């Protein structure tokens, strides 16, 4: 189900459907993988690919509502540059 070795993972409601989703980041990819929760304890496949800015590669990642809109956002560290990106979500 996962085509890269994860370097970071977090969970949250990324799409506002009330189900827990899983976000994976990997140094092997310039995209985050967002697996939507199916509401029954499973995950939908394939994941949505969320590109990192400037072609960065994922590393440590955290999920949480950073802007108070009720949807979890993603904070990820680029393992190539050390940059930290905040990726907001939209319903």
Coordinates of N, CA, C and O in Angstrom, one line a residue:
X1 N 0.8 -1.2 0.0 CA 0.0 0.0 0.0 C 0.9 1.3 0.0 O 0.4 2.3 -0.5
X2 N 2.1 1.2 0.5 CA 3.0 2.3 0.6 C 4.2 2.1 -0.4 O 4.8 1.1 -0.2
X3 N 4.4 3.0 -1.3 CA 5.5 2.8 -2.3 C 6.8 3.4 -1.9 O 7.7 3.4 -2.7
X4 N 6.9 4.0 -0.8 CA 8.1 4.7 -0.3 C 8.3 4.3 1.2 O 7.4 3.9 1.9
X5 N 9.6 4.4 1.6 CA 9.8 4.2 3.1 C 9.5 5.5 3.8 O 10.1 6.5 3.6
X6 N 8.6 5.4 4.8 CA 8.2 6.6 5.5 C 9.3 7.1 6.4 O 10.0 6.3 7.1
X7 N 9.4 8.4 6.5 CA 10.3 9.1 7.5 C 9.5 9.9 8.5 O 10.1 10.3 9.5
X8 N 8.2 10.0 8.2 CA 7.3 10.7 9.2 C 5.9 10.3 8.9 O 5.5 10.0 7.8
X9 N 5.1 10.4 10.0 CA 3.7 10.0 9.8 C 2.9 10.8 10.9 O 3.4 11.0 12.0
X10 N 1.7 11.2 10.5 CA 0.8 11.8 11.5 C -0.6 11.6 11.1 O -0.9 11.1 10.0
X11 N -1.5 11.8 12.0 CA -2.9 11.5 11.8 C -3.8 12.8 12.1 O -3.4 13.6 12.9
X12 N -4.9 12.9 11.4 CA -5.8 14.0 11.6 C -6.9 14.0 10.6 O -6.9 13.1 9.7
X13 N -7.9 14.9 10.8 CA -9.0 15.0 9.8 C -8.6 16.0 8.8 O -8.8 17.2 8.9
X14 N -8.0 15.6 7.6 CA -7.5 16.5 6.6 C -8.6 17.0 5.7 O -8.4 18.0 5.1
X15 N -9.7 16.3 5.5 CA -10.7 16.6 4.6 C -12.1 17.0 5.2 O -13.0 17.2 4.4
X16 N -12.1 17.1 6.5 CA -13.3 17.5 7.2 C -14.5 16.6 7.2 O -15.6 17.0 7.5
X17 N -14.2 15.3 6.9 CA -15.3 14.3 6.9 C -15.6 13.6 8.2 O -16.4 12.8 8.4
X18 N -14.8 14.0 9.2 CA -14.9 13.4 10.6 C -14.2 12.1 10.8 O -14.2 11.5 11.8
X19 N -13.5 11.6 9.7 CA -12.7 10.4 9.8 C -11.2 10.7 9.9 O -10.7 11.7 9.4
X20 N -10.5 9.8 10.6 CA -9.1 10.0 10.8 C -8.3 9.6 9.5 O -8.6 8.5 9.0
X21 N -7.5 10.5 9.0 CA -6.7 10.3 7.8 C -5.2 10.2 8.3 O -4.9 10.5 9.4
X22 N -4.4 9.6 7.4 CA -3.0 9.4 7.7 C -2.2 10.1 6.7 O -2.4 10.0 5.5
X23 N -1.2 10.8 7.1 CA -0.2 11.5 6.2 C 1.2 10.9 6.4 O 1.6 10.8 7.5
X24 N 1.8 10.5 5.3 CA 3.1 10.0 5.3 C 4.1 10.9 4.5 O 3.7 11.4 3.4
X25 N 5.3 11.1 5.1 CA 6.3 11.8 4.4 C 7.5 10.9 4.2 O 7.8 10.0 5.1
X26 N 8.3 11.1 3.1 CA 9.4 10.2 2.9 C 10.5 11.0 2.2 O 10.3 11.8 1.3
X27 N 11.8 10.7 2.6 CA 12.9 11.3 1.9 C 13.0 10.8 0.4 O 13.8 11.4 -0.4
X28 N 12.3 9.8 0.1 CA 12.3 9.2 -1.2 C 11.3 9.9 -2.2 O 11.1 9.4 -3.3
X29 N 10.6 10.9 -1.7 CA 9.6 11.5 -2.5 C 9.4 13.0 -2.3 O 9.6 13.5 -1.2
X30 N 9.0 13.7 -3.3 CA 8.7 15.2 -3.2 C 7.2 15.4 -2.9 O 6.8 16.5 -3.0
X31 N 6.5 14.3 -2.7 CA 5.1 14.4 -2.3 C 4.8 13.8 -1.0 O 5.4 12.8 -0.6
X32 N 3.8 14.4 -0.2 CA 3.3 13.7 0.9 C 2.2 12.8 0.4 O 1.5 13.1 -0.6
X33 N 1.9 11.7 1.1 CA 0.9 10.8 0.8 C -0.2 10.9 1.8 O 0.1 10.8 3.0
X34 N -1.4 11.3 1.4 CA -2.5 11.5 2.3 C -3.5 10.3 2.1 O -4.2 10.3 1.0
X35 N -3.6 9.4 3.0 CA -4.6 8.3 3.0 C -5.8 8.7 3.7 O -5.8 9.0 4.9
X36 N -6.9 8.8 3.0 CA -8.2 9.2 3.7 C -8.7 8.0 4.5 O -8.7 6.9 4.0
X37 N -9.3 8.3 5.6 CA -9.9 7.3 6.4 C -11.3 6.9 5.9 O -12.0 7.8 5.3
X38 N -11.6 5.6 6.0 CA -12.9 5.2 5.4 C -14.1 5.2 6.4 O -15.2 4.8 6.1
X39 N -13.8 5.6 7.7 CA -14.8 5.7 8.7 C -15.1 4.3 9.4 O -15.9 4.2 10.3
X40 N -14.4 3.3 9.0 CA -14.5 2.0 9.6 C -13.2 1.4 10.1 O -13.0 0.2 10.3
X41 N -12.2 2.3 10.3 CA -10.9 1.9 10.8 C -9.9 1.6 9.7 O -8.8 1.2 10.0
X42 N -10.3 1.7 8.4 CA -9.4 1.5 7.3 C -9.0 2.7 6.6 O -9.5 3.8 6.9
X43 N -8.2 2.6 5.6 CA -7.7 3.7 4.8 C -8.0 3.4 3.3 O -8.0 2.3 2.8
X44 N -8.3 4.5 2.6 CA -8.6 4.4 1.1 C -7.3 4.4 0.4 O -6.4 5.2 0.7
X45 N -7.2 3.6 -0.7 CA -6.1 3.6 -1.5 C -6.5 3.8 -3.0 O -7.5 3.2 -3.3
X46 N -5.9 4.6 -3.8 CA -4.6 5.2 -3.6 C -4.7 6.5 -2.8 O -5.8 7.1 -2.7
X47 N -3.6 6.9 -2.2 CA -3.5 8.1 -1.5 C -3.6 9.3 -2.4 O -3.2 9.3 -3.6
X48 N -4.0 10.5 -1.8 CA -3.8 11.7 -2.5 C -2.4 12.2 -2.4 O -1.8 12.0 -1.3
X49 N -1.8 12.6 -3.5 CA -0.4 13.1 -3.4 C -0.4 14.6 -3.2 O -1.1 15.3 -4.0
X50 N 0.3 15.1 -2.2 CA 0.4 16.5 -1.9 C 1.8 17.0 -2.1 O 2.7 16.6 -1.3
X51 N 2.1 17.7 -3.2 CA 3.5 18.1 -3.5 C 4.1 19.1 -2.5 O 3.4 20.0 -2.0
X52 N 5.3 18.9 -2.1 CA 6.0 19.8 -1.2 C 6.6 21.0 -2.0 O 6.9 20.8 -3.2
X53 N 6.6 22.1 -1.4 CA 7.1 23.3 -2.1 C 8.6 23.1 -2.5 O 9.4 22.5 -1.9
X54 N 8.9 23.7 -3.7 CA 10.3 23.8 -4.2 C 10.9 22.4 -4.4 O 12.2 22.3 -4.3
X55 N 10.1 21.4 -4.6 CA 10.7 20.1 -4.8 C 11.3 19.5 -3.6 O 12.2 18.6 -3.8
X56 N 11.0 19.9 -2.4 CA 11.5 19.4 -1.2 C 11.2 17.9 -1.0 O 10.3 17.4 -1.7
X57 N 11.9 17.3 -0.1 CA 11.6 15.9 0.3 C 11.2 15.8 1.8 O 11.7 16.6 2.6
X58 N 10.2 15.0 2.0 CA 9.6 14.9 3.3 C 10.5 14.3 4.4 O 11.3 13.5 4.1
X59 N 10.2 14.7 5.6 CA 10.9 14.1 6.8 C 9.9 14.1 7.9 O 8.7 13.7 7.7
X60 N 10.3 14.6 9.1 CA 9.4 14.6 10.2 C 8.2 15.5 9.9 O 8.2 16.5 9.2
X61 N 7.0 15.0 10.3 CA 5.7 15.6 10.0 C 4.8 15.6 11.2 O 4.9 14.7 12.0
X62 N 4.0 16.7 11.3 CA 3.0 16.8 12.4 C 1.7 17.3 11.8 O 1.7 18.1 10.9
X63 N 0.6 16.9 12.4 CA -0.7 17.3 12.0 C -1.4 18.0 13.2 O -1.3 17.6 14.3
X64 N -2.1 19.0 12.9 CA -2.9 19.8 13.8 C -3.6 21.0 13.2 O -3.1 21.4 12.1
X65 N -4.6 21.5 13.9 CA -5.3 22.7 13.3 C -4.5 24.0 13.7 O -4.7 24.5 14.8
X66 N -3.6 24.4 12.9 CA -2.8 25.6 13.2 C -3.5 26.9 12.9 O -3.0 27.9 13.4
X67 N -4.5 26.9 12.1 CA -5.2 28.2 11.7 C -6.6 28.3 12.3 O -7.3 29.3 12.0
X68 N -7.1 27.4 13.1 CA -8.3 27.5 13.8 C -9.5 27.3 12.9 O -10.7 27.7 13.2
X69 N -9.4 26.7 11.7 CA -10.5 26.5 10.8 C -11.3 25.2 11.0 O -12.2 24.9 10.3
X70 N -10.8 24.4 12.0 CA -11.5 23.1 12.2 C -10.9 22.0 11.4 O -11.3 20.8 11.6
X71 N -10.0 22.2 10.5 CA -9.4 21.2 9.7 C -7.9 21.1 10.1 O -7.3 22.1 10.4
X72 N -7.4 19.9 10.2 CA -6.0 19.7 10.5 C -5.1 20.1 9.4 O -5.5 19.9 8.2
X73 N -4.0 20.7 9.7 CA -3.0 21.2 8.7 C -1.8 20.3 8.9 O -1.7 19.5 9.9
X74 N -0.8 20.4 8.0 CA 0.4 19.5 8.0 C 1.6 20.4 8.1 O 1.8 21.4 7.4
X75 N 2.5 20.1 9.1 CA 3.8 20.8 9.2 C 4.8 19.7 8.9 O 4.8 18.6 9.5
X76 N 5.7 20.0 7.9 CA 6.7 19.0 7.5 C 8.1 19.7 7.3 O 8.2 20.8 6.9
X77 N 9.1 18.9 7.7 CA 10.5 19.4 7.5 C 11.1 18.8 6.2 O 11.0 17.6 6.0
X78 N 11.7 19.7 5.4 CA 12.3 19.2 4.2 C 13.7 18.7 4.6 O 14.5 19.4 5.1
X79 N 13.9 17.4 4.3 CA 15.2 16.8 4.8 C 16.4 17.2 3.9 O 17.5 17.1 4.4
X80 N 16.2 17.8 2.8 CA 17.3 18.3 2.0 C 17.8 19.7 2.5 O 19.0 19.9 2.5
X81 N 16.9 20.6 2.8 CA 17.3 21.9 3.2 C 17.1 22.3 4.6 O 17.6 23.3 5.1
X82 N 16.3 21.5 5.3 CA 15.9 21.9 6.7 C 14.8 22.9 6.8 O 14.4 23.2 7.9
X83 N 14.2 23.3 5.7 CA 13.1 24.2 5.7 C 11.9 23.5 6.3 O 11.7 22.3 6.2
X84 N 11.1 24.3 7.0 CA 9.8 23.8 7.6 C 8.7 24.4 6.8 O 8.6 25.6 6.6
X85 N 7.8 23.6 6.3 CA 6.6 24.0 5.5 C 5.3 23.7 6.3 O 5.2 22.7 6.9
X86 N 4.4 24.7 6.2 CA 3.1 24.6 6.8 C 2.1 24.5 5.6 O 2.1 25.4 4.8
X87 N 1.5 23.3 5.5 CA 0.5 23.1 4.4 C -0.9 23.0 4.9 O -1.2 22.1 5.7
X88 N -1.7 24.1 4.6 CA -3.0 24.1 5.1 C -3.9 23.2 4.3 O -3.6 22.8 3.1
X89 N -5.1 22.8 4.9 CA -6.0 22.0 4.2 C -7.3 22.8 3.9 O -7.5 23.8 4.5
X90 N -8.0 22.4 2.9 CA -9.3 23.1 2.6 C -10.4 22.0 2.4 O -10.1 20.9 2.0
X91 N -11.6 22.4 2.8 CA -12.7 21.4 2.7 C -13.0 21.1 1.3 O -12.7 21.8 0.4

